[in-house]
């Protein structure tokens, strides 16, 4: 079914981007992404501003999900530079059910340039071509119109709202749940990922 065995993490390339393995040396750059203006407005994974300890834990998480064969998180870089400007990937991969969830973030200096759209399209192509997924999901904090628009552009459909799904920063947050089925993605005719 799948031709990806998690033995080696492939680099994904698009016209402008290289999505590469996240390494420990990315810590400062990933912190810069999270600390960029507006980046944490809807990213509720943290109680406050991330620090070095939290960034190290997130990098360890990226290594762990790959080792456990439950996900891949790539560093987004602009060619030819290797500097991390964001990340994108999948997690909660369930081979039996042929589904996974995607997540992403980008330094605000690079917003509104189509970078995340290009990165997410590459990750989705990987999910459907290499993992042979049938379904990809995404949860978005209610009110995050930019993320919702990005997902809709990739063919995702809003399937519902999980009311007060998570409690962070002293409040409950509802999540929009989006889903994308493989036939719908194929129907959009996304560009091929260079390998």
PDB file of C-alpha atoms in Angstrom:
ATOM      1  CA  UNK A   1       0.000   0.000   0.000  1.00  0.00           C
ATOM      2  CA  UNK A   2       2.540   2.649   1.134  1.00  0.00           C
ATOM      3  CA  UNK A   3       6.028   3.005  -0.300  1.00  0.00           C
ATOM      4  CA  UNK A   4       7.298   4.990   2.716  1.00  0.00           C
ATOM      5  CA  UNK A   5       8.756   3.000   5.596  1.00  0.00           C
ATOM      6  CA  UNK A   6      10.123   5.841   7.801  1.00  0.00           C
ATOM      7  CA  UNK A   7      13.679   4.562   7.260  1.00  0.00           C
ATOM      8  CA  UNK A   8      14.929   7.877   5.856  1.00  0.00           C
ATOM      9  CA  UNK A   9      13.283  11.258   5.991  1.00  0.00           C
ATOM     10  CA  UNK A  10      13.033  12.606   2.449  1.00  0.00           C
ATOM     11  CA  UNK A  11      13.600  16.226   1.536  1.00  0.00           C
ATOM     12  CA  UNK A  12      10.659  17.734  -0.355  1.00  0.00           C
ATOM     13  CA  UNK A  13      11.328  20.397  -2.960  1.00  0.00           C
ATOM     14  CA  UNK A  14       9.055  22.832  -4.734  1.00  0.00           C
ATOM     15  CA  UNK A  15       9.838  25.721  -7.025  1.00  0.00           C
ATOM     16  CA  UNK A  16      10.819  28.050  -4.166  1.00  0.00           C
ATOM     17  CA  UNK A  17      11.083  25.816  -1.112  1.00  0.00           C
ATOM     18  CA  UNK A  18      13.058  22.995   0.400  1.00  0.00           C
ATOM     19  CA  UNK A  19      11.389  21.079   3.218  1.00  0.00           C
ATOM     20  CA  UNK A  20      14.145  19.323   5.139  1.00  0.00           C
ATOM     21  CA  UNK A  21      14.713  17.402   8.350  1.00  0.00           C
ATOM     22  CA  UNK A  22      14.454  19.442  11.548  1.00  0.00           C
ATOM     23  CA  UNK A  23      17.729  19.370  13.493  1.00  0.00           C
ATOM     24  CA  UNK A  24      18.725  20.500  16.974  1.00  0.00           C
ATOM     25  CA  UNK A  25      20.530  23.498  15.468  1.00  0.00           C
ATOM     26  CA  UNK A  26      17.123  24.862  14.338  1.00  0.00           C
ATOM     27  CA  UNK A  27      16.195  25.779  17.917  1.00  0.00           C
ATOM     28  CA  UNK A  28      16.872  29.533  17.621  1.00  0.00           C
ATOM     29  CA  UNK A  29      15.161  29.785  14.237  1.00  0.00           C
ATOM     30  CA  UNK A  30      12.059  27.907  15.425  1.00  0.00           C
ATOM     31  CA  UNK A  31      11.886  30.176  18.468  1.00  0.00           C
ATOM     32  CA  UNK A  32      12.082  33.163  16.113  1.00  0.00           C
ATOM     33  CA  UNK A  33       9.099  31.772  14.163  1.00  0.00           C
ATOM     34  CA  UNK A  34       6.981  31.477  17.314  1.00  0.00           C
ATOM     35  CA  UNK A  35       8.071  34.898  18.584  1.00  0.00           C
ATOM     36  CA  UNK A  36       7.304  36.692  15.328  1.00  0.00           C
ATOM     37  CA  UNK A  37       4.388  39.172  15.531  1.00  0.00           C
ATOM     38  CA  UNK A  38       1.022  37.418  15.405  1.00  0.00           C
ATOM     39  CA  UNK A  39       2.437  33.886  15.285  1.00  0.00           C
ATOM     40  CA  UNK A  40       0.928  32.868  18.627  1.00  0.00           C
ATOM     41  CA  UNK A  41      -2.447  34.536  18.131  1.00  0.00           C
ATOM     42  CA  UNK A  42      -4.051  31.211  17.226  1.00  0.00           C
ATOM     43  CA  UNK A  43      -1.271  28.781  18.118  1.00  0.00           C
ATOM     44  CA  UNK A  44      -2.516  27.579  21.475  1.00  0.00           C
ATOM     45  CA  UNK A  45       0.015  24.816  21.999  1.00  0.00           C
ATOM     46  CA  UNK A  46       1.835  27.011  24.504  1.00  0.00           C
ATOM     47  CA  UNK A  47       0.633  28.637  27.707  1.00  0.00           C
ATOM     48  CA  UNK A  48       2.871  31.636  27.099  1.00  0.00           C
ATOM     49  CA  UNK A  49       5.760  32.646  24.881  1.00  0.00           C
ATOM     50  CA  UNK A  50       7.902  29.606  24.089  1.00  0.00           C
ATOM     51  CA  UNK A  51      11.374  29.487  25.610  1.00  0.00           C
ATOM     52  CA  UNK A  52      14.471  27.381  24.922  1.00  0.00           C
ATOM     53  CA  UNK A  53      13.230  24.482  27.060  1.00  0.00           C
ATOM     54  CA  UNK A  54       9.909  24.331  25.199  1.00  0.00           C
ATOM     55  CA  UNK A  55      11.618  24.666  21.804  1.00  0.00           C
ATOM     56  CA  UNK A  56      13.956  21.794  22.684  1.00  0.00           C
ATOM     57  CA  UNK A  57      10.940  19.684  23.686  1.00  0.00           C
ATOM     58  CA  UNK A  58       9.200  20.438  20.380  1.00  0.00           C
ATOM     59  CA  UNK A  59      12.317  19.499  18.407  1.00  0.00           C
ATOM     60  CA  UNK A  60      12.482  16.261  20.432  1.00  0.00           C
ATOM     61  CA  UNK A  61       8.784  15.705  19.590  1.00  0.00           C
ATOM     62  CA  UNK A  62       9.596  16.079  15.870  1.00  0.00           C
ATOM     63  CA  UNK A  63      12.345  13.446  16.212  1.00  0.00           C
ATOM     64  CA  UNK A  64      10.099  11.162  18.285  1.00  0.00           C
ATOM     65  CA  UNK A  65       7.084  11.110  15.943  1.00  0.00           C
ATOM     66  CA  UNK A  66       9.398  10.121  13.089  1.00  0.00           C
ATOM     67  CA  UNK A  67      11.032   7.381  15.172  1.00  0.00           C
ATOM     68  CA  UNK A  68       7.595   6.131  16.231  1.00  0.00           C
ATOM     69  CA  UNK A  69       6.413   6.209  12.603  1.00  0.00           C
ATOM     70  CA  UNK A  70       3.477   8.418  13.568  1.00  0.00           C
ATOM     71  CA  UNK A  71       4.450  11.600  11.728  1.00  0.00           C
ATOM     72  CA  UNK A  72       6.956  13.857  10.011  1.00  0.00           C
ATOM     73  CA  UNK A  73       7.561  17.539  10.636  1.00  0.00           C
ATOM     74  CA  UNK A  74       9.716  19.333   8.066  1.00  0.00           C
ATOM     75  CA  UNK A  75      11.590  22.617   8.414  1.00  0.00           C
ATOM     76  CA  UNK A  76      10.512  25.042   5.684  1.00  0.00           C
ATOM     77  CA  UNK A  77      13.421  26.834   4.003  1.00  0.00           C
ATOM     78  CA  UNK A  78      13.649  29.189   1.039  1.00  0.00           C
ATOM     79  CA  UNK A  79      16.033  27.957  -1.649  1.00  0.00           C
ATOM     80  CA  UNK A  80      18.986  28.011  -1.576  1.00  0.00           C
ATOM     81  CA  UNK A  81      19.104  28.994   2.113  1.00  0.00           C
ATOM     82  CA  UNK A  82      18.888  26.355   4.875  1.00  0.00           C
ATOM     83  CA  UNK A  83      17.458  28.777   7.449  1.00  0.00           C
ATOM     84  CA  UNK A  84      14.200  27.542   8.971  1.00  0.00           C
ATOM     85  CA  UNK A  85      11.320  30.002   8.453  1.00  0.00           C
ATOM     86  CA  UNK A  86       8.541  27.684   9.569  1.00  0.00           C
ATOM     87  CA  UNK A  87       7.484  24.070   9.708  1.00  0.00           C
ATOM     88  CA  UNK A  88       4.881  21.835   8.147  1.00  0.00           C
ATOM     89  CA  UNK A  89       4.076  18.181   8.428  1.00  0.00           C
ATOM     90  CA  UNK A  90       1.728  15.455   9.555  1.00  0.00           C
ATOM     91  CA  UNK A  91       1.192  13.600  12.815  1.00  0.00           C
ATOM     92  CA  UNK A  92      -1.340  11.200  14.343  1.00  0.00           C
ATOM     93  CA  UNK A  93      -0.714   8.976  11.326  1.00  0.00           C
ATOM     94  CA  UNK A  94      -2.886   5.861  11.414  1.00  0.00           C
ATOM     95  CA  UNK A  95      -1.804   3.422   8.744  1.00  0.00           C
ATOM     96  CA  UNK A  96      -4.772   1.104   9.242  1.00  0.00           C
ATOM     97  CA  UNK A  97      -7.295   3.896   8.722  1.00  0.00           C
ATOM     98  CA  UNK A  98      -5.123   5.662   6.105  1.00  0.00           C
ATOM     99  CA  UNK A  99      -5.413   9.051   7.783  1.00  0.00           C
ATOM    100  CA  UNK A 100      -3.258  11.702   9.438  1.00  0.00           C
ATOM    101  CA  UNK A 101      -3.497  15.279  10.696  1.00  0.00           C
ATOM    102  CA  UNK A 102      -1.475  18.191   9.315  1.00  0.00           C
ATOM    103  CA  UNK A 103      -0.028  21.160  11.168  1.00  0.00           C
ATOM    104  CA  UNK A 104       2.110  24.150  10.264  1.00  0.00           C
ATOM    105  CA  UNK A 105       3.421  27.568  11.283  1.00  0.00           C
ATOM    106  CA  UNK A 106       5.372  30.289   9.493  1.00  0.00           C
ATOM    107  CA  UNK A 107       7.394  33.330  10.554  1.00  0.00           C
ATOM    108  CA  UNK A 108       5.152  36.355  10.058  1.00  0.00           C
ATOM    109  CA  UNK A 109       7.798  38.051   7.854  1.00  0.00           C
ATOM    110  CA  UNK A 110       6.822  35.487   5.207  1.00  0.00           C
ATOM    111  CA  UNK A 111       3.025  35.634   5.466  1.00  0.00           C
ATOM    112  CA  UNK A 112       0.866  36.385   2.420  1.00  0.00           C
ATOM    113  CA  UNK A 113       3.461  35.210  -0.109  1.00  0.00           C
ATOM    114  CA  UNK A 114       1.995  31.783  -0.842  1.00  0.00           C
ATOM    115  CA  UNK A 115       4.820  30.041   0.998  1.00  0.00           C
ATOM    116  CA  UNK A 116       2.661  27.976   3.312  1.00  0.00           C
ATOM    117  CA  UNK A 117       0.305  27.101   0.480  1.00  0.00           C
ATOM    118  CA  UNK A 118       3.281  25.771  -1.486  1.00  0.00           C
ATOM    119  CA  UNK A 119       4.685  23.880   1.528  1.00  0.00           C
ATOM    120  CA  UNK A 120       1.338  22.361   2.480  1.00  0.00           C
ATOM    121  CA  UNK A 121       0.689  21.237  -1.106  1.00  0.00           C
ATOM    122  CA  UNK A 122       4.034  19.392  -1.039  1.00  0.00           C
ATOM    123  CA  UNK A 123       3.203  17.721   2.270  1.00  0.00           C
ATOM    124  CA  UNK A 124      -0.257  16.730   1.062  1.00  0.00           C
ATOM    125  CA  UNK A 125       1.210  15.276  -2.140  1.00  0.00           C
ATOM    126  CA  UNK A 126       3.582  13.239   0.028  1.00  0.00           C
ATOM    127  CA  UNK A 127       0.703  12.058   2.229  1.00  0.00           C
ATOM    128  CA  UNK A 128      -1.448  10.937  -0.668  1.00  0.00           C
ATOM    129  CA  UNK A 129       1.312   9.609  -2.969  1.00  0.00           C
ATOM    130  CA  UNK A 130       3.824   8.058  -0.559  1.00  0.00           C
ATOM    131  CA  UNK A 131       1.621   7.162   2.431  1.00  0.00           C
ATOM    132  CA  UNK A 132      -1.416   6.334   0.283  1.00  0.00           C
ATOM    133  CA  UNK A 133      -3.661   8.179   2.714  1.00  0.00           C
ATOM    134  CA  UNK A 134      -7.375   8.415   2.106  1.00  0.00           C
ATOM    135  CA  UNK A 135      -8.026  11.275   4.547  1.00  0.00           C
ATOM    136  CA  UNK A 136      -6.075  14.210   5.961  1.00  0.00           C
ATOM    137  CA  UNK A 137      -7.450  16.291   8.819  1.00  0.00           C
ATOM    138  CA  UNK A 138      -6.629  19.694  10.286  1.00  0.00           C
ATOM    139  CA  UNK A 139      -7.844  21.417  13.438  1.00  0.00           C
ATOM    140  CA  UNK A 140      -7.932  25.219  13.453  1.00  0.00           C
ATOM    141  CA  UNK A 141      -8.640  27.458  16.434  1.00  0.00           C
ATOM    142  CA  UNK A 142     -11.991  29.129  15.849  1.00  0.00           C
ATOM    143  CA  UNK A 143     -11.497  32.577  14.362  1.00  0.00           C
ATOM    144  CA  UNK A 144      -8.252  31.830  12.498  1.00  0.00           C
ATOM    145  CA  UNK A 145      -9.542  32.932   9.114  1.00  0.00           C
ATOM    146  CA  UNK A 146      -6.109  32.837   7.435  1.00  0.00           C
ATOM    147  CA  UNK A 147      -5.540  29.186   8.308  1.00  0.00           C
ATOM    148  CA  UNK A 148      -9.086  28.277   7.275  1.00  0.00           C
ATOM    149  CA  UNK A 149      -8.570  30.008   3.910  1.00  0.00           C
ATOM    150  CA  UNK A 150      -5.282  28.162   3.387  1.00  0.00           C
ATOM    151  CA  UNK A 151      -6.959  24.806   3.992  1.00  0.00           C
ATOM    152  CA  UNK A 152      -9.925  25.602   1.750  1.00  0.00           C
ATOM    153  CA  UNK A 153      -7.516  26.583  -1.025  1.00  0.00           C
ATOM    154  CA  UNK A 154      -5.993  23.103  -0.740  1.00  0.00           C
ATOM    155  CA  UNK A 155      -9.432  21.490  -1.040  1.00  0.00           C
ATOM    156  CA  UNK A 156     -10.247  20.913   2.639  1.00  0.00           C
ATOM    157  CA  UNK A 157     -13.860  21.170   3.760  1.00  0.00           C
ATOM    158  CA  UNK A 158     -15.076  22.487   7.088  1.00  0.00           C
ATOM    159  CA  UNK A 159     -16.751  19.476   8.680  1.00  0.00           C
ATOM    160  CA  UNK A 160     -17.753  20.866  12.034  1.00  0.00           C
ATOM    161  CA  UNK A 161     -16.860  22.699  15.222  1.00  0.00           C
ATOM    162  CA  UNK A 162     -15.601  21.092  18.403  1.00  0.00           C
ATOM    163  CA  UNK A 163     -16.985  23.417  21.055  1.00  0.00           C
ATOM    164  CA  UNK A 164     -14.554  24.273  23.871  1.00  0.00           C
ATOM    165  CA  UNK A 165     -12.245  21.447  22.755  1.00  0.00           C
ATOM    166  CA  UNK A 166      -9.059  22.658  24.502  1.00  0.00           C
ATOM    167  CA  UNK A 167      -8.271  24.667  27.619  1.00  0.00           C
ATOM    168  CA  UNK A 168      -5.202  26.887  27.262  1.00  0.00           C
ATOM    169  CA  UNK A 169      -4.136  30.312  28.465  1.00  0.00           C
ATOM    170  CA  UNK A 170      -6.949  30.423  30.997  1.00  0.00           C
ATOM    171  CA  UNK A 171      -9.799  29.854  28.536  1.00  0.00           C
ATOM    172  CA  UNK A 172     -11.587  27.200  26.520  1.00  0.00           C
ATOM    173  CA  UNK A 173     -11.079  27.283  22.757  1.00  0.00           C
ATOM    174  CA  UNK A 174     -13.297  25.795  20.094  1.00  0.00           C
ATOM    175  CA  UNK A 175     -11.731  24.137  17.047  1.00  0.00           C
ATOM    176  CA  UNK A 176     -12.868  24.065  13.453  1.00  0.00           C
ATOM    177  CA  UNK A 177     -12.321  20.595  12.048  1.00  0.00           C
ATOM    178  CA  UNK A 178     -11.339  20.340   8.387  1.00  0.00           C
ATOM    179  CA  UNK A 179     -11.004  17.222   6.286  1.00  0.00           C
ATOM    180  CA  UNK A 180      -9.624  16.436   2.851  1.00  0.00           C
ATOM    181  CA  UNK A 181     -10.227  13.171   1.025  1.00  0.00           C
ATOM    182  CA  UNK A 182      -7.749  11.863  -1.516  1.00  0.00           C
ATOM    183  CA  UNK A 183     -10.171  12.012  -4.493  1.00  0.00           C
ATOM    184  CA  UNK A 184     -10.935  15.667  -3.741  1.00  0.00           C
ATOM    185  CA  UNK A 185      -7.232  16.500  -3.590  1.00  0.00           C
ATOM    186  CA  UNK A 186      -6.595  14.720  -6.892  1.00  0.00           C
ATOM    187  CA  UNK A 187      -9.488  16.594  -8.492  1.00  0.00           C
ATOM    188  CA  UNK A 188      -7.737  19.895  -7.770  1.00  0.00           C
ATOM    189  CA  UNK A 189      -4.735  18.826  -9.880  1.00  0.00           C
ATOM    190  CA  UNK A 190      -2.043  19.963  -7.444  1.00  0.00           C
ATOM    191  CA  UNK A 191       1.471  20.433  -8.813  1.00  0.00           C
ATOM    192  CA  UNK A 192       3.854  17.507  -8.589  1.00  0.00           C
ATOM    193  CA  UNK A 193       6.486  17.529  -5.865  1.00  0.00           C
ATOM    194  CA  UNK A 194      10.020  17.227  -7.192  1.00  0.00           C
ATOM    195  CA  UNK A 195      11.842  14.245  -5.689  1.00  0.00           C
TER     196      UNK A 195
END
